[in-house]
Amino acid sequence: MAEPLDDAAITGRLRELPGWTRDGGQIRRRVRAPSFMAGIELVREVARAAEDADHHPDIDIRWRTVTFALSTHSAGGLTGKDFDLAARIDEIAARHGAE
């Protein structure tokens, strides 16, 4: 099982991920896709990456706005898995033209 990160480690990892913020025991990012269908394709690709990582974000879709929330529930907080997947989501979002 992944070990929860302490506050200093979380703060340090967040510096590497512009656009992500801490919200209690999770990190969140909201992106705006160029179109509704681009947002859906973004979510589809993130879903594949999440399956590969065996780590799944909460995803909220509101027309072109997609919000991702990450937490390692089994560890009771934030772990390196959350930040690794957040970085992957950033790569995918950039490829899909999401801001």
Short mmCIF file of C-alpha atoms in Angstrom, two decimals:
data_model
loop_
_atom_site.label_atom_id
_atom_site.label_comp_id
_atom_site.label_asym_id
_atom_site.label_seq_id
_atom_site.Cartn_x
_atom_site.Cartn_y
_atom_site.Cartn_z
CA MET A 1 0.00 0.00 0.00
CA ALA A 2 1.19 3.52 -0.75
CA GLU A 3 2.12 5.61 2.27
CA PRO A 4 0.39 8.96 2.90
CA LEU A 5 2.56 12.03 2.32
CA ASP A 6 3.09 14.61 5.04
CA ASP A 7 2.12 18.28 4.56
CA ALA A 8 5.63 19.35 3.51
CA ALA A 9 5.83 16.65 0.85
CA ILE A 10 2.35 17.52 -0.44
CA THR A 11 3.26 21.21 -0.68
CA GLY A 12 6.45 20.32 -2.55
CA ARG A 13 4.68 18.05 -5.00
CA LEU A 14 1.98 20.67 -5.65
CA ARG A 15 4.67 23.16 -6.70
CA GLU A 16 5.42 20.78 -9.59
CA LEU A 17 1.77 20.77 -10.70
CA PRO A 18 0.48 24.26 -11.58
CA GLY A 19 -3.30 24.29 -11.66
CA TRP A 20 -3.72 21.64 -8.97
CA THR A 21 -4.85 22.68 -5.50
CA ARG A 22 -5.23 20.85 -2.25
CA ASP A 23 -8.76 20.46 -0.96
CA GLY A 24 -8.48 18.67 2.38
CA GLY A 25 -7.44 15.09 1.71
CA GLN A 26 -7.45 15.40 -2.07
CA ILE A 27 -5.95 17.40 -4.91
CA ARG A 28 -8.14 18.95 -7.59
CA ARG A 29 -7.83 20.51 -10.99
CA ARG A 30 -10.47 22.00 -13.26
CA VAL A 31 -9.78 22.23 -16.99
CA ARG A 32 -11.80 23.68 -19.83
CA ALA A 33 -11.82 21.67 -23.05
CA PRO A 34 -12.22 23.34 -26.45
CA SER A 35 -15.56 21.54 -26.96
CA PHE A 36 -17.84 19.10 -25.20
CA MET A 37 -16.61 16.20 -27.34
CA ALA A 38 -12.98 17.15 -26.69
CA GLY A 39 -13.77 17.00 -22.97
CA ILE A 40 -15.29 13.54 -23.37
CA GLU A 41 -12.23 12.33 -25.30
CA LEU A 42 -10.02 13.79 -22.58
CA VAL A 43 -11.96 11.83 -19.96
CA ARG A 44 -11.74 8.65 -22.05
CA GLU A 45 -7.96 8.94 -22.26
CA VAL A 46 -7.62 9.74 -18.56
CA ALA A 47 -9.78 6.69 -17.80
CA ARG A 48 -7.36 4.49 -19.77
CA ALA A 49 -4.37 5.98 -17.94
CA ALA A 50 -6.15 5.48 -14.60
CA GLU A 51 -6.82 1.82 -15.41
CA ASP A 52 -3.16 1.34 -16.35
CA ALA A 53 -2.11 2.92 -13.03
CA ASP A 54 -4.83 1.09 -11.06
CA HIS A 55 -5.64 4.46 -9.50
CA HIS A 56 -8.91 6.20 -10.34
CA PRO A 57 -9.81 9.90 -10.04
CA ASP A 58 -13.22 11.32 -9.30
CA ILE A 59 -14.31 13.08 -12.48
CA ASP A 60 -17.03 15.69 -12.89
CA ILE A 61 -18.06 16.83 -16.38
CA ARG A 62 -20.02 20.06 -16.88
CA TRP A 63 -20.28 20.80 -20.59
CA ARG A 64 -16.66 21.77 -21.49
CA THR A 65 -15.40 21.95 -17.89
CA VAL A 66 -13.90 18.78 -16.44
CA THR A 67 -12.84 18.56 -12.79
CA PHE A 68 -10.48 15.86 -11.57
CA ALA A 69 -10.04 14.99 -7.88
CA LEU A 70 -7.42 12.57 -6.60
CA SER A 71 -6.92 10.87 -3.25
CA THR A 72 -5.67 7.46 -2.20
CA HIS A 73 -8.64 6.27 -0.18
CA SER A 74 -6.94 3.03 0.87
CA ALA A 75 -4.11 5.07 2.45
CA GLY A 76 -6.42 7.63 4.01
CA GLY A 77 -4.84 10.61 2.27
CA LEU A 78 -2.58 11.79 -0.50
CA THR A 79 0.22 9.59 -1.79
CA GLY A 80 2.73 9.68 -4.61
CA LYS A 81 0.18 7.81 -6.76
CA ASP A 82 -2.07 10.88 -6.72
CA PHE A 83 0.68 13.20 -7.89
CA ASP A 84 1.92 10.77 -10.53
CA LEU A 85 -1.57 10.48 -12.01
CA ALA A 86 -2.08 14.26 -11.76
CA ALA A 87 1.04 14.77 -13.87
CA ARG A 88 -0.28 12.26 -16.40
CA ILE A 89 -3.66 14.06 -16.48
CA ASP A 90 -1.81 17.32 -17.19
CA GLU A 91 -0.04 15.72 -20.18
CA ILE A 92 -3.31 14.36 -21.55
CA ALA A 93 -5.16 17.65 -21.00
CA ALA A 94 -2.43 19.57 -22.85
CA ARG A 95 -2.68 17.21 -25.83
CA HIS A 96 -6.45 17.77 -25.95
CA GLY A 97 -6.08 21.56 -25.88
CA ALA A 98 -7.66 21.91 -22.45
CA GLU A 99 -6.79 24.98 -20.39
#
